[in-house]
């Protein structure tokens, strides 16, 4: 039995870490949560300036937003499971991490999940609930 399955079978939480170039994607997906080294450390300012100058020369990015797709998928699955159109925001984050343990809001230009939801207001509708915000697909 693979190590990841043994750890999960024992009721433990498996958190992995690695680099993007050499980490097996199956290993990353088998973790409860997975982080890449480059998301844990801040890039030096010189590298950021190089990236921005290279970005000006590069073609425009693809119009498909993977963060929006993941958010839609998680809200849709939770709504189908619960049989309600409105779902708790906290439940959505846990569903996203279950669907893709490597998902990190910083990879998509957002400081945290709440900021990502606000930025993707064209995808989901937000309303204040009793104890948490509620989301539903637009």
Short mmCIF file of C-alpha atoms in Angstrom, two decimals:
data_model
loop_
_atom_site.label_atom_id
_atom_site.label_comp_id
_atom_site.label_asym_id
_atom_site.label_seq_id
_atom_site.Cartn_x
_atom_site.Cartn_y
_atom_site.Cartn_z
CA UNK A 1 0.00 0.00 0.00
CA UNK A 2 1.45 3.41 -0.93
CA UNK A 3 2.58 5.68 1.89
CA UNK A 4 -0.14 8.28 1.20
CA UNK A 5 -2.87 5.66 1.55
CA UNK A 6 -1.35 4.30 4.77
CA UNK A 7 -1.24 7.78 6.29
CA UNK A 8 -4.84 8.53 5.28
CA UNK A 9 -6.02 5.10 6.50
CA UNK A 10 -4.48 5.88 9.89
CA UNK A 11 -6.68 8.99 10.07
CA UNK A 12 -3.78 11.40 9.74
CA UNK A 13 -3.61 14.54 7.62
CA UNK A 14 -1.07 14.37 4.81
CA UNK A 15 0.55 17.67 3.86
CA UNK A 16 3.15 17.58 1.10
CA UNK A 17 5.72 20.02 -0.20
CA UNK A 18 7.88 20.01 -3.32
CA UNK A 19 8.99 21.89 -6.39
CA UNK A 20 6.97 22.24 -9.58
CA UNK A 21 9.55 20.68 -11.89
CA UNK A 22 10.20 17.41 -10.04
CA UNK A 23 7.09 16.64 -8.01
CA UNK A 24 4.97 13.78 -9.24
CA UNK A 25 1.48 15.18 -9.81
CA UNK A 26 -0.13 11.96 -8.52
CA UNK A 27 1.75 12.39 -5.23
CA UNK A 28 0.61 16.02 -4.99
CA UNK A 29 -3.01 15.03 -5.68
CA UNK A 30 -2.92 12.27 -3.06
CA UNK A 31 -2.12 14.75 -0.27
CA UNK A 32 -4.80 16.54 1.73
CA UNK A 33 -2.87 19.73 1.08
CA UNK A 34 0.18 20.32 -1.09
CA UNK A 35 2.38 23.42 -1.38
CA UNK A 36 5.11 24.25 -3.84
CA UNK A 37 8.36 25.77 -2.59
CA UNK A 38 8.06 28.81 -4.85
CA UNK A 39 4.74 29.79 -3.22
CA UNK A 40 6.29 29.68 0.25
CA UNK A 41 9.06 32.20 -0.39
CA UNK A 42 8.75 35.69 -1.83
CA UNK A 43 10.48 36.30 -5.15
CA UNK A 44 13.20 38.98 -5.15
CA UNK A 45 12.19 42.34 -6.65
CA UNK A 46 14.70 42.02 -9.51
CA UNK A 47 13.07 38.80 -10.69
CA UNK A 48 9.64 40.41 -10.57
CA UNK A 49 10.84 43.30 -12.73
CA UNK A 50 12.24 40.81 -15.25
CA UNK A 51 8.96 38.93 -15.32
CA UNK A 52 6.96 42.12 -15.94
CA UNK A 53 9.22 43.17 -18.81
CA UNK A 54 8.98 39.66 -20.28
CA UNK A 55 5.22 39.69 -19.82
CA UNK A 56 4.94 42.81 -22.00
CA UNK A 57 6.62 40.95 -24.86
CA UNK A 58 4.61 37.75 -24.33
CA UNK A 59 1.25 37.12 -25.99
CA UNK A 60 -1.86 37.80 -23.89
CA UNK A 61 -2.85 35.01 -21.49
CA UNK A 62 -5.59 32.55 -22.31
CA UNK A 63 -9.08 33.85 -21.45
CA UNK A 64 -9.91 30.75 -19.36
CA UNK A 65 -9.37 31.39 -15.67
CA UNK A 66 -8.53 28.15 -13.81
CA UNK A 67 -9.46 29.74 -10.46
CA UNK A 68 -12.93 30.63 -11.76
CA UNK A 69 -13.36 27.13 -13.17
CA UNK A 70 -12.36 25.53 -9.86
CA UNK A 71 -14.69 27.84 -7.92
CA UNK A 72 -17.60 27.03 -10.25
CA UNK A 73 -16.92 23.32 -9.99
CA UNK A 74 -16.76 23.36 -6.18
CA UNK A 75 -19.94 25.43 -5.77
CA UNK A 76 -21.80 23.26 -8.28
CA UNK A 77 -20.76 20.02 -6.55
CA UNK A 78 -21.72 21.31 -3.11
CA UNK A 79 -25.06 22.63 -4.37
CA UNK A 80 -25.85 19.28 -5.99
CA UNK A 81 -24.82 17.37 -2.86
CA UNK A 82 -26.85 19.52 -0.45
CA UNK A 83 -29.75 20.10 -2.82
CA UNK A 84 -29.61 23.85 -2.18
CA UNK A 85 -28.40 26.66 -4.45
CA UNK A 86 -26.71 28.61 -1.62
CA UNK A 87 -23.63 27.01 -0.01
CA UNK A 88 -21.30 28.14 2.80
CA UNK A 89 -18.14 29.88 1.68
CA UNK A 90 -16.03 27.82 4.10
CA UNK A 91 -17.38 24.60 2.62
CA UNK A 92 -16.39 25.77 -0.85
CA UNK A 93 -12.75 26.24 0.18
CA UNK A 94 -12.65 22.73 1.68
CA UNK A 95 -14.19 21.30 -1.50
CA UNK A 96 -11.60 23.09 -3.65
CA UNK A 97 -8.79 21.61 -1.54
CA UNK A 98 -10.39 18.16 -1.86
CA UNK A 99 -10.66 18.52 -5.63
CA UNK A 100 -7.12 19.83 -6.04
CA UNK A 101 -4.75 19.78 -3.04
CA UNK A 102 -2.20 21.79 -5.05
CA UNK A 103 -4.62 24.71 -5.56
CA UNK A 104 -3.25 27.94 -4.09
CA UNK A 105 -4.96 31.32 -4.46
CA UNK A 106 -1.56 33.03 -4.73
CA UNK A 107 -0.87 31.14 -7.96
CA UNK A 108 -3.90 32.91 -9.43
CA UNK A 109 -3.05 36.41 -8.19
CA UNK A 110 -5.15 36.51 -5.02
CA UNK A 111 -3.84 36.94 -1.47
CA UNK A 112 -6.45 34.61 0.05
CA UNK A 113 -9.70 32.80 -0.68
CA UNK A 114 -11.95 35.69 0.40
CA UNK A 115 -10.17 38.03 -2.01
CA UNK A 116 -10.48 35.48 -4.81
CA UNK A 117 -14.24 35.17 -4.25
CA UNK A 118 -14.64 38.96 -4.31
CA UNK A 119 -12.62 39.20 -7.53
CA UNK A 120 -14.73 36.47 -9.16
CA UNK A 121 -18.07 38.10 -8.40
CA UNK A 122 -19.05 37.59 -12.04
CA UNK A 123 -18.95 33.83 -11.38
CA UNK A 124 -20.64 33.62 -7.97
CA UNK A 125 -23.18 35.65 -6.06
CA UNK A 126 -22.40 36.40 -2.40
CA UNK A 127 -24.81 37.04 0.47
CA UNK A 128 -24.37 37.30 4.21
CA UNK A 129 -25.56 34.23 6.11
CA UNK A 130 -26.17 33.66 9.81
CA UNK A 131 -22.59 32.65 10.61
CA UNK A 132 -20.77 32.67 7.26
CA UNK A 133 -21.13 34.12 3.79
CA UNK A 134 -23.16 32.10 1.31
CA UNK A 135 -22.31 31.60 -2.36
CA UNK A 136 -24.24 30.49 -5.42
CA UNK A 137 -23.43 30.35 -9.11
CA UNK A 138 -24.62 33.21 -11.30
#
